[in-house]
Coordinates of C-alpha atoms in Angstrom, one line a residue:
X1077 CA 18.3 -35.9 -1.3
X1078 CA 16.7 -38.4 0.7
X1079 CA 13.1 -37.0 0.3
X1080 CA 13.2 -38.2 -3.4
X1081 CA 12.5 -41.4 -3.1
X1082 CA 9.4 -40.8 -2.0
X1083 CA 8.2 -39.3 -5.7
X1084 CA 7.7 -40.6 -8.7
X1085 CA 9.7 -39.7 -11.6
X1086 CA 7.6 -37.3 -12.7
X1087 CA 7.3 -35.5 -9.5
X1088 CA 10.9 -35.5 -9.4
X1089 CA 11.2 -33.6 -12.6
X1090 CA 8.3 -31.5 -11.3
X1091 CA 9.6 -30.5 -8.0
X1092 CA 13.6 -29.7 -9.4
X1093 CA 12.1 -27.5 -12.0
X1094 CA 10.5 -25.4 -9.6
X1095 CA 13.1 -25.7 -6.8
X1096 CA 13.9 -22.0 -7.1
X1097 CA 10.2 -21.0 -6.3
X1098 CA 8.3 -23.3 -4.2
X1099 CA 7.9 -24.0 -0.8
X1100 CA 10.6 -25.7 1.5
X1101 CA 9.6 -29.2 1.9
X1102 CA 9.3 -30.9 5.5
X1103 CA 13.2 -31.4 4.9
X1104 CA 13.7 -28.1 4.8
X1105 CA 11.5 -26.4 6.8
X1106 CA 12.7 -28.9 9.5
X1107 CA 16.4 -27.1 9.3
X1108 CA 15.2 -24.0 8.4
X1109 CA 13.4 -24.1 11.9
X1110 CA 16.2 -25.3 14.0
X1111 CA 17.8 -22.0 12.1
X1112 CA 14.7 -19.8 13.6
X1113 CA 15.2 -21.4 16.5
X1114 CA 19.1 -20.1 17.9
X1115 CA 18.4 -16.7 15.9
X1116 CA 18.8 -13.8 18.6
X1117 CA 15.3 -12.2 17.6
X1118 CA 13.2 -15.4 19.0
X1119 CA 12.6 -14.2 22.6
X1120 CA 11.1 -10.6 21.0
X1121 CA 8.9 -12.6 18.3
X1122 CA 8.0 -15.1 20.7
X1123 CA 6.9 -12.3 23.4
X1124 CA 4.6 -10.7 20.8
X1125 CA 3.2 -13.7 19.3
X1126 CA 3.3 -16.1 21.9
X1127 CA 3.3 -14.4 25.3
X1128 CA 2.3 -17.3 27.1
X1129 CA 4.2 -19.7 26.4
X1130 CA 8.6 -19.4 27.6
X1131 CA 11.1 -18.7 24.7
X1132 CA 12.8 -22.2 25.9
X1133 CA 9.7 -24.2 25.0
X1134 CA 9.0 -22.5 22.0
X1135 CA 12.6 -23.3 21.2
X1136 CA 12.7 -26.8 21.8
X1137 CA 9.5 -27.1 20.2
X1138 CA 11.1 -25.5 16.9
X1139 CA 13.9 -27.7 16.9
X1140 CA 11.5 -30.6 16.8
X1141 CA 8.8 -30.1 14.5
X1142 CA 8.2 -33.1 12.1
X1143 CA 7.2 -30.9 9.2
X1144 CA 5.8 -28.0 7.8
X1145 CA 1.9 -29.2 8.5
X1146 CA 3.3 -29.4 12.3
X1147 CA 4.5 -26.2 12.3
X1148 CA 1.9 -24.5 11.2
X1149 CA -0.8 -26.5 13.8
X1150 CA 1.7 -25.9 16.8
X1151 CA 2.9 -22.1 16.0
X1152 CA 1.4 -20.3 12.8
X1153 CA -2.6 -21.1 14.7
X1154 CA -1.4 -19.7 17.5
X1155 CA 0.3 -16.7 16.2
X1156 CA -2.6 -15.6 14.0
X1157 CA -4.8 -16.1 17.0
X1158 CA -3.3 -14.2 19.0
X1159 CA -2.9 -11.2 16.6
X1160 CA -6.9 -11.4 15.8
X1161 CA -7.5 -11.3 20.0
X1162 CA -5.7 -8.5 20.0
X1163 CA -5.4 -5.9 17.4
X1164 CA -9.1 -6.6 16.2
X1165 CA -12.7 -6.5 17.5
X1166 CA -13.6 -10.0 16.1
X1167 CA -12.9 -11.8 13.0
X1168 CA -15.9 -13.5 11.1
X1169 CA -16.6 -14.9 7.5
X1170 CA -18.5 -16.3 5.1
X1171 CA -19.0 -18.9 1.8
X1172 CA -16.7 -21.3 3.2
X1173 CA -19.5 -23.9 1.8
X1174 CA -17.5 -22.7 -2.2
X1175 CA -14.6 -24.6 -0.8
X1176 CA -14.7 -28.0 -1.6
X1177 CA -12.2 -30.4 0.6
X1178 CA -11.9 -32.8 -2.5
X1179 CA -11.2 -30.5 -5.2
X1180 CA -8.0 -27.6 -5.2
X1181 CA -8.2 -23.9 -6.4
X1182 CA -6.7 -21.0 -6.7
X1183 CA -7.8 -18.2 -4.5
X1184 CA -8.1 -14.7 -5.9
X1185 CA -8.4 -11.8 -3.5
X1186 CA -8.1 -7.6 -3.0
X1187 CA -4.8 -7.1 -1.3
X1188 CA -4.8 -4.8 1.6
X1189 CA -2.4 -5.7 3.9
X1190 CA 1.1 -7.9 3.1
X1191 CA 0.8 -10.5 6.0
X1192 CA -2.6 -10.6 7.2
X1193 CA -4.5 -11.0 3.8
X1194 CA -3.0 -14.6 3.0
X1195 CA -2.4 -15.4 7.1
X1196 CA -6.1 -14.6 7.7
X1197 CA -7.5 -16.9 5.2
X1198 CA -5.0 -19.6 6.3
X1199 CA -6.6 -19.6 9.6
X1200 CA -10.3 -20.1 7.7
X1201 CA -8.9 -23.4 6.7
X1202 CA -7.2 -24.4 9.5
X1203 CA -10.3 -23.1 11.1
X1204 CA -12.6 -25.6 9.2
X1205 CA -10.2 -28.3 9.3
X1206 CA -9.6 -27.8 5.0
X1207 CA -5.9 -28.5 3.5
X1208 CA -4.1 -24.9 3.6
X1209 CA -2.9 -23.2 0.8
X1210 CA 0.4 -22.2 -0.9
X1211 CA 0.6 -18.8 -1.0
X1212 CA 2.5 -16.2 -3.4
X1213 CA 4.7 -13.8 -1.9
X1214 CA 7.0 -11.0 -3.8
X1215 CA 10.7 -11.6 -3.3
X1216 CA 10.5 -8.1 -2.1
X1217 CA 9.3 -8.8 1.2
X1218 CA 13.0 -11.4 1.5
X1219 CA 14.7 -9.1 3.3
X1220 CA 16.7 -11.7 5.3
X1221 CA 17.1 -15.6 5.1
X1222 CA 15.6 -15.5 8.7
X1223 CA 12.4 -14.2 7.0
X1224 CA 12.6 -16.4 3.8
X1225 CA 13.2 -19.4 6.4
X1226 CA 9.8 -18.5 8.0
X1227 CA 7.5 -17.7 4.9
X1228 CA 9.1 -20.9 2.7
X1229 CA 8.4 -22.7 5.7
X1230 CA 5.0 -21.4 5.6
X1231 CA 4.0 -22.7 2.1
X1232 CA 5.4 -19.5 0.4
X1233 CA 5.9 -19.3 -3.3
X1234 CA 8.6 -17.1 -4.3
X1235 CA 6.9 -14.4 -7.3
X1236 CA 10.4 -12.7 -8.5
X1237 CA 10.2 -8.9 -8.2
X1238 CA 12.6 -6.1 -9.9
X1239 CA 14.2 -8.0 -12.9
X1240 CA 14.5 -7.3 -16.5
X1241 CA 11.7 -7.6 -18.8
X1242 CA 13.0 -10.9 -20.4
X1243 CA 13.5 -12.1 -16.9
X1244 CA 10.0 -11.1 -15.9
X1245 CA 8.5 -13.3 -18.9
X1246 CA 10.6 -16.7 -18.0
X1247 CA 9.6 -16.2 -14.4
X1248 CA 6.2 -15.5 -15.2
X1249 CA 5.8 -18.7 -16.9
X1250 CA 7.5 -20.7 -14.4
X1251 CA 5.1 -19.2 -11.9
X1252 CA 2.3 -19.9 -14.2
X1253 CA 3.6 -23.8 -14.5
X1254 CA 3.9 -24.0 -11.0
X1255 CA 0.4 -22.7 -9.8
X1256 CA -1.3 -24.8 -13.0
X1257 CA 0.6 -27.7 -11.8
X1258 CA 0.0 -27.7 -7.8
X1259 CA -3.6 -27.1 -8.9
X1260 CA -4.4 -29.7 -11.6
X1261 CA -2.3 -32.5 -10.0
X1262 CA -4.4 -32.3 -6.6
X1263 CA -1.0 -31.0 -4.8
X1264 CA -1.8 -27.5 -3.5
X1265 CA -4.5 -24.6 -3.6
X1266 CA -2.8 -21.8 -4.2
X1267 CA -3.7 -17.8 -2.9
X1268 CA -3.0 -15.4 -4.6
X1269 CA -3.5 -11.2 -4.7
X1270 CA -5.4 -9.6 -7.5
X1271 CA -2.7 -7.2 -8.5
X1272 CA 1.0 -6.9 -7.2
X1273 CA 1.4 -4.6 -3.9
X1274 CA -1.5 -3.3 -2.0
X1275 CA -4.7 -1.4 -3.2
X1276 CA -3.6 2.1 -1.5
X1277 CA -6.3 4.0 -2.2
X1278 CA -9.4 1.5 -1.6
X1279 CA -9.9 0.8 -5.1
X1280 CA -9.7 -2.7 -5.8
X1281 CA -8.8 -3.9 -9.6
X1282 CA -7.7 -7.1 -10.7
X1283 CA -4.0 -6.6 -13.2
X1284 CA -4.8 -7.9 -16.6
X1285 CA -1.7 -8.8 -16.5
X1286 CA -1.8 -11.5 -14.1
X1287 CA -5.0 -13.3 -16.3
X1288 CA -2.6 -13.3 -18.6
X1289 CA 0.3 -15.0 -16.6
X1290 CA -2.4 -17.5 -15.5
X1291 CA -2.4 -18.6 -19.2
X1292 CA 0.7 -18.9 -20.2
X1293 CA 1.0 -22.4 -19.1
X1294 CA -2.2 -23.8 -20.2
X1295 CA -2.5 -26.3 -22.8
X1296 CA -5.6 -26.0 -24.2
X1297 CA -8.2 -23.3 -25.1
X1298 CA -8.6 -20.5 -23.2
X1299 CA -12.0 -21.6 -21.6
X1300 CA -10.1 -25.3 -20.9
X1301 CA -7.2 -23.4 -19.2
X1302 CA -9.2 -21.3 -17.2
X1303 CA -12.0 -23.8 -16.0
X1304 CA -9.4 -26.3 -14.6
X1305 CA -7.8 -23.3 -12.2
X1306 CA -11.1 -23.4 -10.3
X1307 CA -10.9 -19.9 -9.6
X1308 CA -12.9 -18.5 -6.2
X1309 CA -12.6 -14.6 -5.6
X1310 CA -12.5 -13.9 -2.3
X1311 CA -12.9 -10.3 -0.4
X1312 CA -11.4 -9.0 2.5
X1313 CA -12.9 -6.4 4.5
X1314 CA -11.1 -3.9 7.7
X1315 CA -12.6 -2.0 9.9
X1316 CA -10.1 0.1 10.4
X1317 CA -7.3 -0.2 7.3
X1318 CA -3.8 -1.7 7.7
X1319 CA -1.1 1.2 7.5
X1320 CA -3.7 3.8 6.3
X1321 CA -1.7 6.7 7.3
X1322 CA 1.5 5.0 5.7
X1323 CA -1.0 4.7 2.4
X1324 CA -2.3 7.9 2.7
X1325 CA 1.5 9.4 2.9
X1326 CA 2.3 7.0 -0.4
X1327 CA -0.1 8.6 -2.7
X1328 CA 0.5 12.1 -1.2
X1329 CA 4.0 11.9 -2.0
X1330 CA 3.5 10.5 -6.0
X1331 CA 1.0 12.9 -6.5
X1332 CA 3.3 15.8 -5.8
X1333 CA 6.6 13.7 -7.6
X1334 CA 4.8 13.1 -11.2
X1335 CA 3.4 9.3 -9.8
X1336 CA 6.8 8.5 -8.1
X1337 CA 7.5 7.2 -5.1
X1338 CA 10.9 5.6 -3.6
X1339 CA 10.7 3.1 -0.5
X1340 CA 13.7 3.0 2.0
X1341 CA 15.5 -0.3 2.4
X1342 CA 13.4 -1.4 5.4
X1343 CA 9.8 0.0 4.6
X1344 CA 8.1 -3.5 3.7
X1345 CA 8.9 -4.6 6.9
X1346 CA 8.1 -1.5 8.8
X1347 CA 5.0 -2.0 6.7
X1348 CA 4.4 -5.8 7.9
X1349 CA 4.7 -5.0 11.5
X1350 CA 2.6 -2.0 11.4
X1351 CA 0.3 -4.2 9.6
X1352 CA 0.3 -6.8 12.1
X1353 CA 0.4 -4.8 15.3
X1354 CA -2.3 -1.7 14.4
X1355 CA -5.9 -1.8 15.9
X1356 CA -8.0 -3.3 13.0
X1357 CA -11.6 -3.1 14.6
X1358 CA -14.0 -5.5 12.6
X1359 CA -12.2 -7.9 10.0
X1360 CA -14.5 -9.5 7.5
X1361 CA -13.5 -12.5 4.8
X1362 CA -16.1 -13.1 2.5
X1363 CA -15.2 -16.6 0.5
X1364 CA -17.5 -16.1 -3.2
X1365 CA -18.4 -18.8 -5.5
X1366 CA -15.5 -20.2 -8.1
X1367 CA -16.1 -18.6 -11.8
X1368 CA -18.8 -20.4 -13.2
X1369 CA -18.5 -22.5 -16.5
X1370 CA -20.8 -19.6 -18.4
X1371 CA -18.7 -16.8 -17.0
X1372 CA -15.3 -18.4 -18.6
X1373 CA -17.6 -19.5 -21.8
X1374 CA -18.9 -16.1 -22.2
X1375 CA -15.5 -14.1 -21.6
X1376 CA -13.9 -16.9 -24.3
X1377 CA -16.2 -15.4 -26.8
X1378 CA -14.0 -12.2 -27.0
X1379 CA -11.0 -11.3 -28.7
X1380 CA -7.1 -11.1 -27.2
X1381 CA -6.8 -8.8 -24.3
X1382 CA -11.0 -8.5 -24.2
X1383 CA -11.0 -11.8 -23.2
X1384 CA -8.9 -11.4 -20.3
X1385 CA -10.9 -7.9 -19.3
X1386 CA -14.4 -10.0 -19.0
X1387 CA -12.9 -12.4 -16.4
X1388 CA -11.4 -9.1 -14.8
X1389 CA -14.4 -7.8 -14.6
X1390 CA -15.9 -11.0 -13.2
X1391 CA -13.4 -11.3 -10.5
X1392 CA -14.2 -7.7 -9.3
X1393 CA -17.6 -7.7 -9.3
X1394 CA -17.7 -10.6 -7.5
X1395 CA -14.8 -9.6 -4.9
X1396 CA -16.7 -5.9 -4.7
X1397 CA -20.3 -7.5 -3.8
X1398 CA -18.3 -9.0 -1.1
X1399 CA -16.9 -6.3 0.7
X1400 CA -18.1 -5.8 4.3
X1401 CA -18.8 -1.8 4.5
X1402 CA -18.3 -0.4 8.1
X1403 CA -19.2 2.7 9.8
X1404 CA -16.0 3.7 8.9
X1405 CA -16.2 3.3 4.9
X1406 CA -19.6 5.2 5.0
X1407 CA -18.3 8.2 7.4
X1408 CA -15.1 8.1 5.2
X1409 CA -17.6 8.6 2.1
X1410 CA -19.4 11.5 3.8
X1411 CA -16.4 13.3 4.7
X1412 CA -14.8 13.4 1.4
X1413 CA -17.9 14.1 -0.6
X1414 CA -19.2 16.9 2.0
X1415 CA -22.6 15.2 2.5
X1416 CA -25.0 13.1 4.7
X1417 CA -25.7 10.7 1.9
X1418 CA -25.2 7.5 4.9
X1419 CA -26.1 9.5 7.7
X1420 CA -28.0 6.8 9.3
X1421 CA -25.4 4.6 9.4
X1422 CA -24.0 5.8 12.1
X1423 CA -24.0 8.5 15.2
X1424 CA -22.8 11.4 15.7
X1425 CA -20.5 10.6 18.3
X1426 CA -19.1 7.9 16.5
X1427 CA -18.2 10.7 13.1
X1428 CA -16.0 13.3 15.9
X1429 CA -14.5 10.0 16.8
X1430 CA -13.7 9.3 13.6
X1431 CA -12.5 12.5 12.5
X1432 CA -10.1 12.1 15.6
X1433 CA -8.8 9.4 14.8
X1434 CA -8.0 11.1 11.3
X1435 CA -5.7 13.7 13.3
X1436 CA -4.7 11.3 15.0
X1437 CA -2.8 9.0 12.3
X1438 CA -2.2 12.1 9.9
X1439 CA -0.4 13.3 12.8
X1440 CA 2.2 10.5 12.2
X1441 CA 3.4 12.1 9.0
X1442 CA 6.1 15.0 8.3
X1443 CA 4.9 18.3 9.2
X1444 CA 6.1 19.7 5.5
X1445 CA 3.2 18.0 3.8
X1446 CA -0.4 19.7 2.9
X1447 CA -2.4 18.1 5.9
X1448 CA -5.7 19.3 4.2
X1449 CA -4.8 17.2 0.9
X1450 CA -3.5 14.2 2.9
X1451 CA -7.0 14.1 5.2
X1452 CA -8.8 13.9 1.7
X1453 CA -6.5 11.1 0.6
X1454 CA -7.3 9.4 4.1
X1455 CA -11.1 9.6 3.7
X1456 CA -10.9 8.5 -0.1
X1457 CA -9.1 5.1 1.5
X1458 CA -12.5 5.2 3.7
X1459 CA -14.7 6.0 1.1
X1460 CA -13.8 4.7 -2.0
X1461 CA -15.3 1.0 -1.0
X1462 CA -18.8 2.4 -0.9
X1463 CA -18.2 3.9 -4.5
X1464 CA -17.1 0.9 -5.7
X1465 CA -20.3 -1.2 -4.5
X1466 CA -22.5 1.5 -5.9
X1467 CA -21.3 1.1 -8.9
X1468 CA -22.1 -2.6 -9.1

């Protein structure tokens, strides 16, 4: 309890009521390292994310970092560096002139892979030398205190998944205290997906539901509560999509089960490490401008839930005119509407390639299922960006 002193009294109250959710502090991350540090897994991690550099160092160094900030200059940098030199063809992006050092916000974005999406945009700030981020994660992805050591020490915010209704509601509002709080105060931007779990099929949509937890813990009108988020959409763009074929399999299988589909105890982490380690070609962040004051106005204008579905509707377009489409989204279109329609976009060559690589990652999946039904699913993951920015 020594780290209290250094708070006010109303900090104090702040940071015990959200003690089960937020981030480790220094304290804590400091002896949740040293844990990281004698775990029997360090030498494989290290040789995949750090290949450079012996296990010993990397051990001493994790059993005396100074804090959370150090950590994530000395090993988090490093780690996401390393992945973008080697399971991508360049990372670039753009707007980071919308951030402004002096003011937080909460960052809205499509949600396409579990790690990357929130590591990736860590690096932009690190990158430009801007305060990172908290970051909300499902307690889902928890499956060990090894990994809740390393994402709490990573400015993790615990979102509670699978409890009751009634449960859901007094979380949701904690959350909803939490990132207003962090916000407001000047303590933390916060990150956060536009709907819970991944967008499988390429369709990106922002959950009304989680307008609606942003809410909860505002104080004023609805145009106040949502103005003083400072909310800036954000879109993220692959090349080549994290876990396609895994996605692809997903939708296959609760299209065939009535919409149901039953994960095995380790898939998220399969999922994370596929993720991590699969060839991404091209990655693209595009960093939009926050909601405006006439967008929030304009959507306060409208009743109840129609309130809520005109900033939805903000957020998307705005996150949809950012996409990045590659060569990949348009052949993907082509192929699953049987045209030519983007033709010129690329070669060729570089469609047999693509339809290859098709084979390729269909071939990963049980014999037993339709292979011409799961290609289509594959190509609509492709394909369905470019419908969505026509649309705009």
């Amino acid at each position: 309890m020594e780290t209290v002193h250094c708070y006010t009294e109303d900090k104090m109250e702040y940071k015990d009521e959200f003690e089960s959710i937020s981030p480790y502090t220094d304290e804590q991350a400091k002896a949740a390292l040293r844990r990281l540090s004698r775990h029997p897994a360090l030498p494989a991690i290290c040789k995949y994310f750090m290949p450079n550099i012996p296990v010993s160092q990397v051990r001493e160094s994790l059993q005396n970092v100074e804090g959370i900030d150090d950590f994530q200059q000395k090993f988090m940098s490093v780690a996401v560096k390393n992945v973008i030199d080697r399971t991508t063809a360049g990372f670039t992006y753009d707007g980071v002139e919308n951030i402004k050092a002096d003011k937080k916000f909460l960052a809205i974005t499509n949600h396409r892979d579990i790690v990357l999406d929130p590591a990736l945009i860590q690096y932009i700030m690190f990158s430009e030398n801007l305060p990172l981020t908290e970051v909300c994660v499902g307690t889902n992805l928890l499956s060990s205190r090894t990994v809740e050591d390393l994402m709490r020490s990573n400015r993790m915010i615990k979102v509670i998944r699978g409890i009751s209704a009634r449960e859901l509601y007094l979380s949701s509002q904690l959350l909803s205290r939490y990132i207003r709080r962090s916000i407001t105060s000047g303590s933390s931007s916060v990150w956060i997906a536009q709907r819970e779990g991944r967008t499988k099929n390429g369709l990106d949509v922002t959950e009304q539901g989680l307008l609606k937890m942003f809410d909860m813990s505002g104080e004023k009108d609805f145009r106040s509560n949502f103005l003083e988020l400072n909310i800036i959409p954000m879109s993220i763009s692959y090349e080549y999509e994290p876990c396609d074929a895994r996605k692809a399999r997903e939708i296959y299988i609760k299209s065939i089960n009535g919409g149901e589909y039953i994960k095995k105890s380790n898939e998220d982490m399969h999922s994370i490490m596929t993720g991590i380690r699969q060839w991404k070609g091209g990655v693209h962040i595009s960093i939009g401008k926050p909601l405006s004051e006439k967008e929030i106005t304009r959507a306060s204008w409208y009743e109840k839930n129609d309130r809520y579905q005109a900033i939805r509707r903000n957020l998307d377009d705005r996150i949809i005119s950012g996409y990045k489409l590659w060569k990949t989204n348009y052949m993907g279109y082509d192929l699953m509407t049987g045209s030519n329609k983007y033709a010129d976009k690329y070669s060729v060559e570089e469609l047999e390639k693509f339809k290859a690589y098709t084979e390729h990652k269909l071939d990963k999946i049980e014999k037993k299922y339709d292979r011409a039904e799961l290609r289509k699913i594959f190509w609509h993951i492709y394909g369905n960006p470019v419908i969505s920015k026509e649309e705009l």
